[in-house]
Short mmCIF file of C-alpha atoms in Angstrom, two decimals:
data_model
loop_
_atom_site.label_atom_id
_atom_site.label_comp_id
_atom_site.label_asym_id
_atom_site.label_seq_id
_atom_site.Cartn_x
_atom_site.Cartn_y
_atom_site.Cartn_z
CA MET A 1 -24.56 -3.81 -7.03
CA ASN A 2 -27.79 -2.53 -5.13
CA LEU A 3 -27.78 -1.92 -1.50
CA THR A 4 -30.27 -0.36 0.87
CA ILE A 5 -29.69 0.47 4.44
CA THR A 6 -32.51 0.80 7.44
CA GLY A 7 -32.53 1.64 10.92
CA HIS A 8 -28.86 2.42 10.82
CA ASP A 9 -26.17 4.42 9.19
CA ASP A 10 -23.13 2.28 9.02
CA ARG A 11 -23.71 2.06 5.23
CA TYR A 12 -19.83 2.17 4.55
CA ALA A 13 -19.13 -0.82 6.76
CA VAL A 14 -21.65 -2.30 5.02
CA GLU A 15 -21.07 -1.42 1.68
CA GLN A 16 -17.21 -2.54 1.81
CA LEU A 17 -18.04 -6.10 2.94
CA MET A 18 -20.74 -6.41 -0.36
CA LEU A 19 -17.97 -4.81 -2.44
CA SER A 20 -15.48 -7.68 -1.21
CA LEU A 21 -18.23 -10.63 -1.35
CA PHE A 22 -19.36 -9.36 -4.79
CA PRO A 23 -18.14 -7.57 -8.04
CA GLU A 24 -18.62 -4.00 -8.54
CA ASP A 25 -20.75 -4.80 -11.50
CA SER A 26 -22.43 -7.69 -9.95
CA GLN A 27 -26.44 -7.53 -10.33
CA ALA A 28 -26.77 -8.86 -6.67
CA LYS A 29 -29.56 -6.85 -4.49
CA ALA A 30 -28.92 -6.75 -0.62
CA GLU A 31 -31.12 -4.81 2.21
CA SER A 32 -29.26 -4.39 5.38
CA VAL A 33 -31.82 -3.72 8.35
CA LEU A 34 -31.05 -2.59 12.04
CA HIS A 35 -34.01 -3.38 14.17
CA ARG A 36 -33.83 -2.19 17.62
CA GLY A 37 -35.92 -4.33 20.46
CA SER A 38 -36.22 -3.92 24.16
CA VAL A 39 -33.50 -6.58 24.72
CA TYR A 40 -31.58 -6.98 21.33
CA LEU A 41 -30.90 -5.78 18.90
CA THR A 42 -31.31 -7.43 15.73
CA ALA A 43 -29.35 -7.42 12.33
CA SER A 44 -30.92 -8.94 9.66
CA ALA A 45 -29.66 -8.94 5.76
CA ARG A 46 -31.37 -10.27 2.03
CA ILE A 47 -29.69 -10.63 -1.01
CA THR A 48 -30.90 -11.25 -4.35
CA LEU A 49 -29.31 -12.47 -7.02
CA ASP A 50 -30.40 -14.52 -10.25
CA GLY A 51 -33.44 -15.12 -9.19
CA ARG A 52 -32.73 -16.43 -5.76
CA THR A 53 -33.28 -14.61 -2.38
CA VAL A 54 -31.56 -16.00 1.02
CA ARG A 55 -31.55 -14.45 4.55
CA ALA A 56 -29.69 -14.49 7.66
CA SER A 57 -29.82 -12.55 11.12
CA ARG A 58 -27.63 -11.82 14.28
CA ARG A 59 -28.43 -10.33 17.07
CA LEU A 60 -27.19 -8.22 20.05
CA ARG A 61 -27.81 -7.59 23.41
CA SER A 62 -29.12 -3.72 23.34
CA ASP A 63 -26.99 -3.19 26.99
CA ARG A 64 -23.97 -4.19 25.12
CA GLU A 65 -24.23 -2.10 21.87
CA THR A 66 -20.71 -0.65 20.76
CA VAL A 67 -20.12 0.99 17.02
CA ARG A 68 -17.80 -2.05 17.15
CA LEU A 69 -20.19 -4.50 18.40
CA ARG A 70 -22.94 -2.95 15.65
CA ARG A 71 -21.28 -3.13 12.98
CA GLN A 72 -19.64 -6.79 13.52
CA ALA A 73 -23.41 -8.07 13.89
CA LEU A 74 -24.88 -6.12 10.79
CA GLN A 75 -21.31 -7.88 9.06
CA GLN A 76 -22.15 -11.07 10.08
CA SER A 77 -25.38 -11.10 8.79
CA LEU A 78 -24.21 -9.88 5.13
CA TYR A 79 -21.84 -12.19 5.35
CA LEU A 80 -23.81 -15.44 6.50
CA ALA A 81 -26.64 -14.76 3.69
CA ALA A 82 -23.98 -14.19 1.01
CA ILE A 83 -22.14 -17.44 1.78
CA GLN A 84 -25.63 -19.39 0.55
CA LEU A 85 -24.98 -17.63 -2.32
CA LEU A 86 -21.04 -18.04 -3.24
CA PRO A 87 -19.44 -21.10 -4.70
CA GLU A 88 -16.96 -21.14 -1.83
CA LEU A 89 -15.98 -19.83 1.30
CA PRO A 90 -14.60 -15.80 0.89
CA PRO A 91 -10.41 -16.01 2.56
CA TRP A 92 -11.52 -13.28 4.53
CA GLY A 93 -14.63 -13.94 5.50
CA ALA A 94 -16.78 -10.74 7.16
CA LEU A 95 -13.50 -8.65 7.20
CA ALA A 96 -13.61 -5.67 4.63
CA GLY A 97 -11.26 -3.55 5.47
CA VAL A 98 -7.90 -3.12 4.17
CA ARG A 99 -5.97 -3.96 7.21
CA PRO A 100 -6.90 -6.66 8.47
CA THR A 101 -3.96 -7.22 10.79
CA LYS A 102 -4.95 -4.21 13.05
CA ILE A 103 -7.71 -6.88 14.84
CA THR A 104 -5.24 -9.43 15.81
CA THR A 105 -2.43 -6.39 16.44
CA ARG A 106 -4.49 -5.01 18.81
CA HIS A 107 -5.34 -7.89 20.38
CA LEU A 108 -1.86 -9.02 21.03
CA LEU A 109 -0.71 -5.65 22.31
CA GLU A 110 -3.36 -5.57 24.51
CA GLY A 111 -2.43 -8.90 25.92
CA GLY A 112 -3.81 -11.71 23.93
CA THR A 113 -2.09 -14.76 22.62
CA PRO A 114 -1.28 -16.11 19.12
CA ALA A 115 -3.84 -18.53 19.73
CA SER A 116 -6.67 -16.54 20.84
CA ALA A 117 -6.20 -14.26 17.93
CA ASP A 118 -6.85 -17.14 15.82
CA ARG A 119 -9.66 -17.86 17.52
CA LEU A 120 -10.98 -14.19 16.99
CA LEU A 121 -10.86 -14.64 13.19
CA ARG A 122 -12.33 -17.62 13.50
CA ASP A 123 -15.30 -17.21 15.81
CA VAL A 124 -16.15 -13.92 15.13
CA TYR A 125 -14.83 -12.90 11.08
CA TYR A 126 -15.41 -16.57 9.69
CA VAL A 127 -11.50 -16.00 8.09
CA THR A 128 -10.51 -19.32 6.63
CA PRO A 129 -7.53 -20.83 8.32
CA ASP A 130 -4.82 -20.12 6.10
CA ARG A 131 -5.59 -16.35 6.27
CA ARG A 132 -5.74 -16.42 10.22
CA LYS A 133 -2.02 -17.93 10.19
CA LEU A 134 -1.23 -15.03 7.74
CA SER A 135 -2.64 -12.16 9.86
CA VAL A 136 -1.68 -13.49 13.24
CA ASP A 137 2.30 -13.68 11.48
CA CYS A 138 2.11 -10.02 10.31
CA SER A 139 0.55 -9.41 13.57
CA GLU A 140 3.50 -10.86 16.09
CA SER A 141 5.56 -8.48 13.16
CA THR A 142 4.33 -5.86 14.46
CA VAL A 143 4.39 -6.45 17.63
CA THR A 144 8.24 -6.60 17.44
CA ALA A 145 8.44 -3.63 15.78
CA ALA A 146 6.12 -1.72 17.77
CA GLY A 147 8.80 -2.10 20.63
CA LEU A 148 11.56 -0.44 18.59
CA LEU A 149 9.42 2.96 18.92
CA SER A 150 9.87 5.20 21.26
CA PRO A 151 7.21 8.43 21.97
CA GLU A 152 8.97 11.05 20.31
CA ASP A 153 9.92 8.83 16.91
CA ILE A 154 8.08 9.67 13.60
CA SER A 155 8.79 7.96 10.10
CA LEU A 156 10.31 9.75 7.61
CA TYR A 157 8.62 9.57 3.58
CA VAL A 158 10.04 11.77 0.88
CA GLY A 159 8.23 10.99 -2.61
CA ILE A 160 9.19 11.25 -6.14
CA PRO A 161 6.45 11.33 -8.28
CA PHE A 162 8.09 10.53 -11.27
CA CYS A 163 8.23 7.34 -13.53
CA PRO A 164 10.26 6.93 -16.81
CA THR A 165 7.59 5.76 -18.36
CA ARG A 166 3.65 4.51 -17.15
CA CYS A 167 2.95 0.72 -16.19
CA SER A 168 -0.64 -0.17 -17.29
CA TYR A 169 -1.90 -1.40 -13.89
CA CYS A 170 -0.48 1.86 -12.03
CA SER A 171 -3.01 4.31 -10.79
CA PHE A 172 -0.35 6.35 -8.66
CA VAL A 173 -0.05 10.03 -9.09
CA SER A 174 3.05 10.36 -11.32
CA ARG A 175 4.42 12.44 -14.23
CA THR A 176 5.68 10.07 -16.75
CA VAL A 177 8.92 11.95 -18.10
CA GLY A 178 10.14 9.61 -20.94
CA LYS A 179 12.66 11.81 -22.20
CA LYS A 180 11.09 14.66 -21.10
CA THR A 181 12.78 15.73 -17.69
CA GLU A 182 12.62 19.43 -17.80
CA LEU A 183 10.50 19.35 -14.62
CA LEU A 184 12.20 17.21 -12.21
CA GLU A 185 14.62 20.33 -11.52
CA PRO A 186 12.00 22.49 -10.76
CA TYR A 187 10.27 20.11 -8.47
CA LEU A 188 13.68 19.26 -6.71
CA GLN A 189 14.35 23.03 -5.60
CA ALA A 190 10.55 23.12 -4.11
CA LEU A 191 11.14 19.42 -2.46
CA LEU A 192 14.75 20.52 -1.31
CA GLU A 193 12.74 23.92 0.13
CA GLU A 194 10.37 21.50 2.05
CA ILE A 195 13.10 19.35 3.25
CA ARG A 196 14.72 22.28 4.89
CA PHE A 197 11.81 23.71 6.34
CA THR A 198 10.63 20.75 8.01
CA GLY A 199 13.99 19.36 9.22
CA LYS A 200 14.29 22.61 11.44
CA LEU A 201 10.54 22.37 12.69
CA LEU A 202 11.41 18.59 13.84
CA ALA A 203 14.58 20.02 15.33
CA SER A 204 12.61 21.91 17.64
CA SER A 205 9.80 19.64 18.22
CA GLY A 206 12.34 17.12 20.12
CA ARG A 207 10.99 14.17 17.56
CA LYS A 208 13.40 11.76 16.04
CA VAL A 209 13.56 10.07 12.68
CA ARG A 210 13.37 6.35 13.00
CA THR A 211 13.00 4.98 9.60
CA LEU A 212 13.45 7.01 6.19
CA TYR A 213 11.87 5.89 2.95
CA ILE A 214 12.39 7.25 -0.50
CA GLY A 215 9.47 5.82 -2.54
CA GLY A 216 7.30 7.15 -5.61
CA GLY A 217 6.87 6.72 -8.77
CA THR A 218 10.61 5.63 -9.18
CA PRO A 219 13.02 7.97 -7.37
CA THR A 220 15.35 6.78 -9.32
CA THR A 221 14.44 8.68 -12.16
CA LEU A 222 16.52 11.26 -10.75
CA SER A 223 20.15 11.40 -11.96
CA SER A 224 23.04 10.82 -9.69
CA HIS A 225 23.67 13.88 -9.38
CA GLN A 226 20.28 14.74 -8.22
CA LEU A 227 19.93 11.92 -6.23
CA ALA A 228 23.31 13.41 -4.52
CA ARG A 229 21.88 16.47 -3.79
CA LEU A 230 18.48 15.25 -2.37
CA MET A 231 20.26 12.77 0.20
CA ASP A 232 22.63 15.12 1.27
CA ALA A 233 20.21 18.00 1.50
CA LEU A 234 18.58 14.82 3.95
CA GLY A 235 21.21 14.43 5.78
CA ASP A 236 21.71 18.27 6.59
CA ALA A 237 18.17 18.69 7.97
CA PHE A 238 17.54 15.57 10.02
CA ASP A 239 19.32 14.39 13.00
CA LEU A 240 19.74 10.35 11.71
CA SER A 241 21.19 9.32 14.38
CA ARG A 242 18.20 7.12 15.26
CA CYS A 243 17.08 5.93 12.21
CA LEU A 244 16.93 2.29 11.41
CA GLU A 245 16.31 1.88 8.02
CA PHE A 246 16.75 4.16 4.99
CA THR A 247 15.34 2.52 1.75
CA VAL A 248 15.38 3.84 -1.31
CA GLU A 249 12.91 2.67 -3.86
CA GLY A 250 14.72 1.87 -6.96
CA GLY A 251 11.98 0.20 -8.59
CA ARG A 252 12.13 -0.12 -12.28
CA PRO A 253 15.87 -1.81 -13.33
CA ASP A 254 15.95 0.22 -16.35
CA THR A 255 16.57 3.51 -13.85
CA LEU A 256 19.17 1.83 -12.23
CA ASP A 257 22.82 1.45 -13.23
CA GLU A 258 26.33 1.08 -10.77
CA GLU A 259 27.01 4.72 -10.45
CA LYS A 260 22.89 5.62 -9.22
CA LEU A 261 23.17 2.29 -6.56
CA GLN A 262 26.44 3.60 -5.30
CA THR A 263 25.62 6.91 -4.78
CA ILE A 264 22.38 5.56 -3.22
CA ARG A 265 24.50 3.68 -0.70
CA ARG A 266 27.29 6.43 -0.61
CA HIS A 267 24.81 8.57 1.14
CA GLY A 268 23.68 6.48 3.70
CA ALA A 269 20.55 4.20 2.26
CA ASP A 270 21.02 0.21 3.42
CA ARG A 271 17.98 -1.12 1.67
CA MET A 272 17.04 -0.83 -1.98
CA SER A 273 13.86 -2.21 -3.88
CA ILE A 274 14.24 -3.53 -7.10
CA ASN A 275 11.17 -4.68 -8.36
CA PRO A 276 10.36 -6.74 -11.69
CA GLN A 277 6.68 -7.56 -11.31
CA THR A 278 7.76 -10.42 -13.21
CA MET A 279 10.07 -11.95 -15.26
CA GLU A 280 8.30 -13.03 -18.27
CA ASP A 281 9.69 -10.81 -20.70
CA HIS A 282 5.82 -10.95 -22.93
CA VAL A 283 4.57 -10.00 -19.42
CA LEU A 284 6.32 -6.95 -19.00
CA ARG A 285 5.88 -6.24 -22.51
CA SER A 286 1.68 -6.32 -22.09
CA CYS A 287 2.18 -3.96 -19.02
CA GLY A 288 4.25 -1.24 -20.48
CA ARG A 289 7.31 -1.88 -18.97
CA PRO A 290 10.26 -1.72 -21.42
CA HIS A 291 12.74 -3.76 -19.37
CA ARG A 292 13.78 -7.40 -19.54
CA GLY A 293 14.09 -10.15 -17.14
CA GLU A 294 17.71 -10.01 -17.55
CA ASP A 295 17.73 -6.34 -16.64
CA VAL A 296 16.40 -7.26 -13.16
CA LEU A 297 19.50 -9.61 -12.50
CA ARG A 298 21.85 -7.26 -13.65
CA ALA A 299 20.40 -4.63 -11.50
CA TYR A 300 20.03 -7.02 -8.34
CA ALA A 301 23.70 -7.87 -8.85
CA GLN A 302 25.02 -4.72 -9.12
CA ALA A 303 23.09 -3.56 -6.03
CA GLU A 304 24.77 -6.63 -4.10
CA ARG A 305 28.31 -5.36 -4.92
CA CYS A 306 27.59 -2.12 -3.52
CA GLY A 307 26.53 -3.58 -0.15
CA TYR A 308 23.33 -2.80 0.75
CA LYS A 309 22.32 -4.56 4.02
CA ALA A 310 18.65 -5.92 2.29
CA ILE A 311 17.15 -5.80 -1.14
CA ASN A 312 13.15 -5.90 -1.85
CA MET A 313 11.72 -7.39 -4.84
CA ASP A 314 8.05 -6.84 -5.79
CA LEU A 315 5.81 -9.40 -7.88
CA ILE A 316 2.44 -9.49 -8.93
CA ALA A 317 0.33 -12.02 -8.88
CA GLY A 318 -2.74 -11.74 -11.91
CA LEU A 319 -0.99 -9.47 -14.45
CA PRO A 320 -2.22 -9.70 -18.22
CA GLN A 321 -0.92 -12.26 -20.64
CA ASP A 322 0.64 -14.20 -17.18
CA SER A 323 -0.23 -18.17 -16.16
CA PRO A 324 0.56 -19.82 -13.36
CA GLN A 325 2.97 -21.54 -14.63
CA GLY A 326 4.99 -18.05 -16.06
CA PHE A 327 4.11 -17.03 -12.05
CA ARG A 328 6.19 -19.65 -10.66
CA ARG A 329 8.98 -19.28 -12.63
CA SER A 330 9.26 -15.73 -11.88
CA LEU A 331 8.96 -16.48 -8.19
CA ASP A 332 11.43 -19.01 -8.24
CA ALA A 333 13.70 -17.06 -10.06
CA VAL A 334 13.56 -13.93 -7.79
CA ALA A 335 14.11 -16.05 -4.82
CA ALA A 336 16.93 -18.19 -5.99
CA LEU A 337 18.75 -14.68 -5.64
CA ASN A 338 17.93 -15.02 -2.19
CA PRO A 339 16.99 -10.86 -1.03
CA ALA A 340 15.59 -9.78 2.26
CA ASN A 341 12.13 -9.06 1.54
CA ILE A 342 9.54 -10.80 -1.62
CA THR A 343 6.39 -8.48 -1.41
CA VAL A 344 3.91 -10.28 -3.66
CA HIS A 345 0.60 -7.91 -4.61
CA THR A 346 -2.43 -9.56 -6.10
CA LEU A 347 -3.66 -7.31 -8.82
CA ALA A 348 -5.73 -4.44 -8.53
CA MET A 349 -7.94 -3.32 -11.01
CA LYS A 350 -7.52 0.21 -10.71
CA LYS A 351 -9.92 3.38 -11.68
CA GLY A 352 -6.83 5.62 -12.47
CA ALA A 353 -5.02 2.64 -14.45
CA ASP A 354 -5.47 2.13 -18.25
CA LEU A 355 -5.90 -1.65 -17.30
CA PHE A 356 -9.16 -0.85 -15.87
CA GLU A 357 -10.65 -0.22 -19.46
CA LYS A 358 -8.44 -2.86 -21.44
CA ARG A 359 -8.82 -5.58 -19.25
CA ALA A 360 -8.05 -8.12 -21.88
CA GLN A 361 -6.02 -11.68 -21.20
CA LEU A 362 -5.81 -11.75 -17.70
CA PRO A 363 -5.77 -14.92 -15.45
CA THR A 364 -8.79 -16.27 -13.82
CA PRO A 365 -9.60 -15.97 -10.39
CA GLU A 366 -8.85 -19.30 -10.11
CA GLU A 367 -5.09 -19.14 -11.94
CA VAL A 368 -4.91 -16.02 -9.62
CA THR A 369 -5.67 -18.54 -6.47
CA GLU A 370 -2.93 -20.89 -7.92
CA MET A 371 -0.67 -18.05 -7.60
CA VAL A 372 -1.17 -17.14 -4.86
CA SER A 373 -0.62 -20.26 -3.32
CA TYR A 374 2.11 -21.27 -4.89
CA ALA A 375 4.32 -18.35 -3.39
CA SER A 376 2.60 -18.62 0.19
CA GLU A 377 3.47 -22.02 -0.24
CA THR A 378 6.97 -21.44 -1.68
CA LEU A 379 7.88 -18.78 0.19
CA ARG A 380 7.27 -20.47 3.74
CA ALA A 381 9.34 -23.42 3.11
CA LEU A 382 12.26 -21.25 2.10
CA GLY A 383 12.10 -20.23 5.24
CA TYR A 384 10.94 -17.11 4.49
CA LYS A 385 7.92 -15.21 6.82
CA PRO A 386 5.13 -12.85 6.32
CA TYR A 387 5.86 -9.85 7.81
CA TYR A 388 2.98 -6.84 6.62
CA LEU A 389 -0.11 -7.03 4.46
CA TYR A 390 -2.95 -5.14 3.11
CA ARG A 391 -5.92 -5.32 1.10
CA GLN A 392 -7.09 -3.21 -1.67
CA LYS A 393 -10.43 -2.42 -3.62
CA TYR A 394 -10.87 -4.69 -6.99
CA MET A 395 -7.84 -7.19 -6.05
CA SER A 396 -8.32 -10.36 -8.01
CA GLY A 397 -9.66 -12.73 -5.87
CA SER A 398 -10.09 -10.70 -3.12
CA PHE A 399 -6.76 -11.76 -1.67
CA GLU A 400 -4.26 -9.30 -0.63
CA ASN A 401 -0.59 -8.29 -0.73
CA VAL A 402 2.13 -9.92 1.24
CA GLY A 403 5.21 -9.15 2.46
CA TRP A 404 7.72 -11.97 2.94
CA SER A 405 10.91 -11.26 4.43
CA ARG A 406 14.49 -13.38 6.16
CA ASP A 407 14.34 -13.10 9.61
CA ASN A 408 15.38 -9.76 11.29
CA LEU A 409 14.93 -8.09 7.76
CA ASP A 410 11.19 -6.92 8.32
CA CYS A 411 10.57 -3.34 6.09
CA LEU A 412 10.23 -1.39 9.52
CA TYR A 413 8.67 1.33 7.47
CA ASN A 414 6.25 -0.64 5.52
CA ILE A 415 4.64 -2.08 9.06
CA TYR A 416 5.29 1.69 10.59
CA MET A 417 2.95 3.05 7.49
CA MET A 418 0.61 0.13 7.48
CA GLU A 419 -0.61 -0.47 10.82
CA GLU A 420 0.04 3.43 11.99
CA LEU A 421 1.61 2.96 14.86
CA HIS A 422 3.55 6.49 14.54
CA THR A 423 3.09 9.27 13.15
CA ILE A 424 4.79 9.25 9.69
CA LEU A 425 5.75 12.82 8.08
CA SER A 426 5.40 13.19 4.45
CA LEU A 427 7.63 15.44 1.67
CA GLY A 428 7.12 15.83 -1.55
CA GLY A 429 4.03 15.68 -4.48
CA GLY A 430 1.65 13.12 -3.47
CA GLY A 431 2.73 12.30 0.22
CA MET A 432 0.05 11.72 2.68
CA ASN A 433 0.87 12.78 6.53
CA LYS A 434 -0.38 10.90 8.95
CA VAL A 435 -0.33 12.06 12.85
CA ASN A 436 -0.71 9.80 15.27
CA LEU A 437 -2.59 12.03 18.60
CA PRO A 438 -3.44 10.88 21.88
CA ASN A 439 -6.65 8.51 22.84
CA GLY A 440 -5.63 6.19 19.47
CA ARG A 441 -6.92 9.73 17.15
CA LEU A 442 -5.44 10.26 13.19
CA GLN A 443 -5.19 12.94 11.39
CA ARG A 444 -3.82 13.01 7.94
CA PHE A 445 -2.92 15.85 5.75
CA HIS A 446 -2.33 15.73 1.87
CA ASN A 447 0.44 17.27 0.25
CA PRO A 448 -0.83 18.36 -3.29
CA LYS A 449 -1.00 15.50 -5.83
CA PHE A 450 0.95 16.68 -8.81
CA PRO A 451 4.31 18.10 -9.18
CA GLU A 452 2.95 21.36 -10.91
CA GLN A 453 0.44 21.90 -8.00
CA TYR A 454 3.32 20.80 -5.73
CA ILE A 455 5.86 23.53 -6.87
CA GLU A 456 2.71 26.47 -7.42
CA MET A 457 1.19 25.69 -3.58
CA LEU A 458 4.62 24.92 -1.56
CA PRO A 459 3.80 28.04 0.56
CA SER A 460 0.40 26.70 1.21
CA VAL A 461 2.48 23.61 1.85
CA LEU A 462 4.95 24.96 4.19
CA LYS A 463 2.00 26.16 6.15
CA GLN A 464 0.77 23.24 6.41
CA LYS A 465 3.56 21.69 8.12
CA GLU A 466 3.98 24.61 10.90
CA GLU A 467 -0.07 23.67 11.68
CA LEU A 468 0.65 19.65 11.75
CA PHE A 469 3.70 20.35 14.25
CA SER A 470 1.68 22.48 15.84
CA LEU A 471 -1.00 19.71 16.20
CA MET A 472 1.87 17.05 17.51
CA GLY A 473 2.60 19.56 19.95
#
C-alpha cells in the first residue's frame, strides 16, 4: 500500500481507512488531497490499482470546519473512490476506528434515537444495514450500563500474564510457563504489593469499585492456593460493596478443575469465562491448544455446579483448518449449553502471533463471511442480543468481535473498558490504566509488559499509581 498526503496532516485517519479497505500488502496507490478555497474545503482522493485509476471528492463549507467534519470529508472521498475498485461494499463503510459504537453511543447519550443513529451511520459513514443495527443495538446496551455509574466509580483490572502454552493466533503479552512455574510466585508477590498500595490510594480518594475483572493471559494458570491468596488480597485492599460484577477469565479448560472453580466462586467471583475458541478437535490442535471439545463440556458443567451467575464462552471465526460447517458445529454446541454470554471473534492476523508468519490452511474471506453471518443469525434467533463490539487491524473479512448476551447479563466491565465510560485501574504486568479526565479527555498509563520487567520495575509502577491518583484528584 502506498499513500500520499497533500494539503493536510490527517494521515492517521486516512491511513487507517485505507488499511481497512485494502490489505496491507495491496498494490493500491492512493493520494488524499485537501484544497482550501475561499468558501469550500474540497477533499479529494485518487486510487490506482491493477491499471485502473479512480477519483472522488467531497466538499465542506470553510465556515463549518471542525477536526471531525474535515476528517469525515477526507475519509468519505477515499471511500467513494475505493468502492469503484472493490468487488463489494465494505460492511463498515467509511468507518476506520476500532470502536464504531462510539459514534452511535455519543449520539444516543446526546438525546438521539436509535432511528436517528441508524441514519447517521447510513448517510455519513455508508455503513451497511446489518452493521448499523449491530452498532445501534450495542450502543443501547452501553447507555443502560452508563446509567449504573456514579461519578466516583471506577473499574479494576488485574492481569495475570501467564499461559500454559501459547496459541498460534495469540499476540498478547504472556509468558508460556509449561511445567516451569518458578516465575509465578515472585510475580504474585509483586502483584500483591501493588494491590495493597493501590487499595490505600483508592480508599483515600473516595472512589469505589464498580466492576472487577481478573484477566490475562490465563489467570487459572495459578494454583488454587495462589488464586485464593490473590482474591483474599483484593477483598482486603478494596471496598467491593458497590461491585456489580466480578469476573475471572478461566479461559483454557485445561487449566480448570472443580477445586479451582470452587475457590474462585467462594472468594466472590460471580462470572466465569470458559473459552473453547472452537469445539473442533483438529482445529484446536492446529492452533496449539492441547485440550479437546469434551474438556470444554466438562469445565462448563463444573462451573455450573459451582453456582456462577454468568458464564461466558468465546469462539473465533476464521481459525486455520476450520470450515463454515465446523464453525456451525462449534457455535451450535456452545449455544446448546445456554451460557449467559457468547463472544464471537473474527481472526485477526496479529504481527506478534506465530500465525502471522505461517498462514496455512486459513478459511477464505467468503468462508469467514459465512461463519460470521451464521453466528449473528443464529444467536439473534436464540434470543441473544449484541451488547459490545470492537474491531482490530488485519481482521479476516474486515469484520468485528461481538459480545452477545442474555437479557440483563451483559458483561459491564467489557462495556466500560471498550466504551471508556469511566476510569479503568489496571494492576499487574501488561495492564493499561485509562484515566477519564474532565472535558472528555482520556490519559493512559502503561504497566511494564513482561512479568520480569514488572517485578524489577515495581517501585516505578507504584510511583506511577501515585501520579495517576494525583491526576484523578
